[in-house]
Short mmCIF file of C-alpha atoms and ligand atoms in Angstrom, two decimals:
data_model
loop_
_atom_site.label_atom_id
_atom_site.label_comp_id
_atom_site.label_asym_id
_atom_site.label_seq_id
_atom_site.Cartn_x
_atom_site.Cartn_y
_atom_site.Cartn_z
CA MET A 1 -0.07 0.09 0.11
CA SER A 2 1.42 3.51 -0.78
CA ASP A 3 1.74 5.82 1.84
CA LEU A 4 0.13 9.40 1.88
CA THR A 5 3.10 11.44 1.22
CA GLU A 6 3.62 9.53 -2.04
CA ILE A 7 -0.38 10.45 -2.50
CA ARG A 8 0.35 13.54 -1.72
CA ASP A 9 3.56 14.41 -4.00
CA ALA A 10 2.22 12.65 -6.64
CA ALA A 11 -1.28 14.79 -6.60
CA ARG A 12 0.86 18.18 -6.20
CA ALA A 13 2.76 17.33 -9.13
CA PHE A 14 -0.39 16.48 -11.25
CA ILE A 15 -1.66 20.17 -10.16
CA ALA A 16 1.31 21.40 -10.58
CA GLU A 17 1.55 20.02 -14.62
CA ARG A 18 -1.60 21.70 -15.50
CA GLU A 19 -1.05 25.20 -13.37
CA TRP A 20 -4.02 24.29 -11.05
CA GLN A 21 -2.61 25.43 -8.31
CA GLN A 22 -4.72 28.55 -8.38
CA PHE A 23 -8.06 26.57 -8.01
CA GLN A 24 -6.64 24.44 -4.74
CA ASP A 25 -7.89 25.98 -1.43
CA PRO A 26 -9.66 23.93 1.73
CA LYS A 27 -12.89 25.14 0.41
CA SER A 28 -12.89 23.83 -3.00
CA VAL A 29 -10.98 21.21 -2.31
CA MET A 30 -13.42 19.79 0.67
CA LEU A 31 -16.31 20.27 -2.04
CA ALA A 32 -14.73 18.34 -4.17
CA LEU A 33 -14.37 16.04 -1.69
CA VAL A 34 -17.88 16.05 -0.78
CA GLY A 35 -18.69 15.47 -4.37
CA GLU A 36 -16.83 12.22 -4.35
CA VAL A 37 -18.11 10.59 -1.65
CA GLY A 38 -21.70 11.09 -3.16
CA GLU A 39 -20.10 9.15 -6.02
CA LEU A 40 -19.09 6.35 -3.94
CA ALA A 41 -22.23 6.21 -1.93
CA GLU A 42 -24.02 5.69 -4.95
CA LEU A 43 -22.83 2.90 -6.06
CA LEU A 44 -23.68 1.18 -2.46
CA GLN A 45 -26.98 2.89 -1.88
CA TRP A 46 -29.56 0.50 -3.32
CA LEU A 47 -27.35 -2.61 -2.65
CA PRO A 48 -29.27 -5.06 0.12
CA ALA A 49 -26.99 -4.88 3.23
CA ASP A 50 -26.67 -8.38 3.46
CA GLU A 51 -25.39 -8.88 -0.06
CA ALA A 52 -23.27 -5.65 -0.41
CA ARG A 53 -19.82 -7.05 1.10
CA ALA A 54 -20.30 -9.71 -1.63
CA LEU A 55 -21.29 -7.63 -4.51
CA SER A 56 -18.67 -5.27 -3.68
CA ARG A 57 -16.10 -8.19 -5.09
CA GLU A 58 -17.68 -8.63 -8.13
CA GLU A 59 -17.18 -6.97 -11.45
CA PRO A 60 -17.76 -4.40 -12.29
CA LEU A 61 -18.92 -3.02 -9.03
CA HIS A 62 -15.74 -3.46 -7.74
CA THR A 63 -13.62 -1.67 -9.64
CA ARG A 64 -16.05 0.79 -9.67
CA LEU A 65 -15.73 1.35 -6.10
CA ALA A 66 -11.59 1.41 -6.40
CA GLU A 67 -12.02 4.06 -8.64
CA GLU A 68 -14.27 6.06 -6.81
CA MET A 69 -12.56 5.52 -3.10
CA SER A 70 -9.35 6.59 -4.72
CA ASP A 71 -10.82 10.27 -5.52
CA VAL A 72 -11.98 10.28 -2.18
CA LEU A 73 -8.71 9.62 -0.91
CA VAL A 74 -6.99 11.91 -3.15
CA TYR A 75 -8.91 14.90 -2.09
CA LEU A 76 -8.82 14.23 1.38
CA VAL A 77 -4.93 14.15 1.39
CA GLY A 78 -5.40 17.44 -0.85
CA LEU A 79 -7.69 18.89 2.03
CA ALA A 80 -4.89 17.81 4.31
CA ASP A 81 -2.24 19.43 2.31
CA GLN A 82 -4.14 22.55 1.91
CA CYS A 83 -4.70 22.80 5.59
CA GLY A 84 -0.76 21.57 6.71
CA VAL A 85 -2.16 18.38 8.42
CA ASP A 86 -0.34 15.58 8.72
CA LEU A 87 -3.05 12.96 8.12
CA GLY A 88 -1.08 9.51 8.78
CA GLU A 89 -0.29 10.73 11.58
CA SER A 90 -3.44 12.40 12.96
CA ALA A 91 -5.38 9.36 11.95
CA LEU A 92 -2.86 7.01 14.05
CA ALA A 93 -3.41 9.45 16.80
CA LYS A 94 -7.47 9.42 16.34
CA ILE A 95 -7.06 5.46 16.57
CA GLU A 96 -5.21 5.36 19.68
CA ALA A 97 -7.60 8.30 21.19
CA SER A 98 -10.19 5.75 20.41
CA ALA A 99 -9.06 3.01 21.67
CA ALA A 100 -8.29 4.95 25.16
CA LYS A 101 -12.05 5.93 25.17
CA HIS A 102 -13.55 2.64 24.39
CA PRO A 103 -11.29 0.02 25.86
CA ALA A 104 -11.54 -3.34 24.54
CA GLU A 105 -12.18 -5.24 27.83
CA GLU A 106 -15.37 -2.91 28.27
CA THR A 107 -16.60 -3.12 24.80
CA ARG A 108 -15.75 -6.24 22.93
CA GLY A 109 -19.12 -7.18 21.03
CA VAL A 110 -20.63 -4.51 21.83
CA ALA A 111 -21.71 -1.55 19.77
CA PRO A 112 -19.83 1.86 20.28
CA GLN A 113 -21.88 4.50 22.30
CA LYS A 114 -21.28 8.17 21.57
MG1 LIG B 201 -15.30 10.31 -8.71
#
């Protein structure tokens, strides 16, 4: 799996080659991200919940999901880049904070509460 820095750098190069830096700001990139989340949701929205996992592994849906997930990831990494957030470090810190908030020995097999 590629790391987030590699994705960020590839996106920066893609943008620079097209001189699109002028269109990159936190609000614009966030709106693009929301649009891509909508495209991803559209692929899954009417699948029966109990069949969605199996169907997601079948073509052509599998490839379409990968494409839209990639769009979401690239824009999320771009938003983090615009805001100066180290997304990998922040995500790991959030997982660590969640682990502290929901100790496994107290929450195993129980749906998370607020
Ligand atoms: Mg898309």
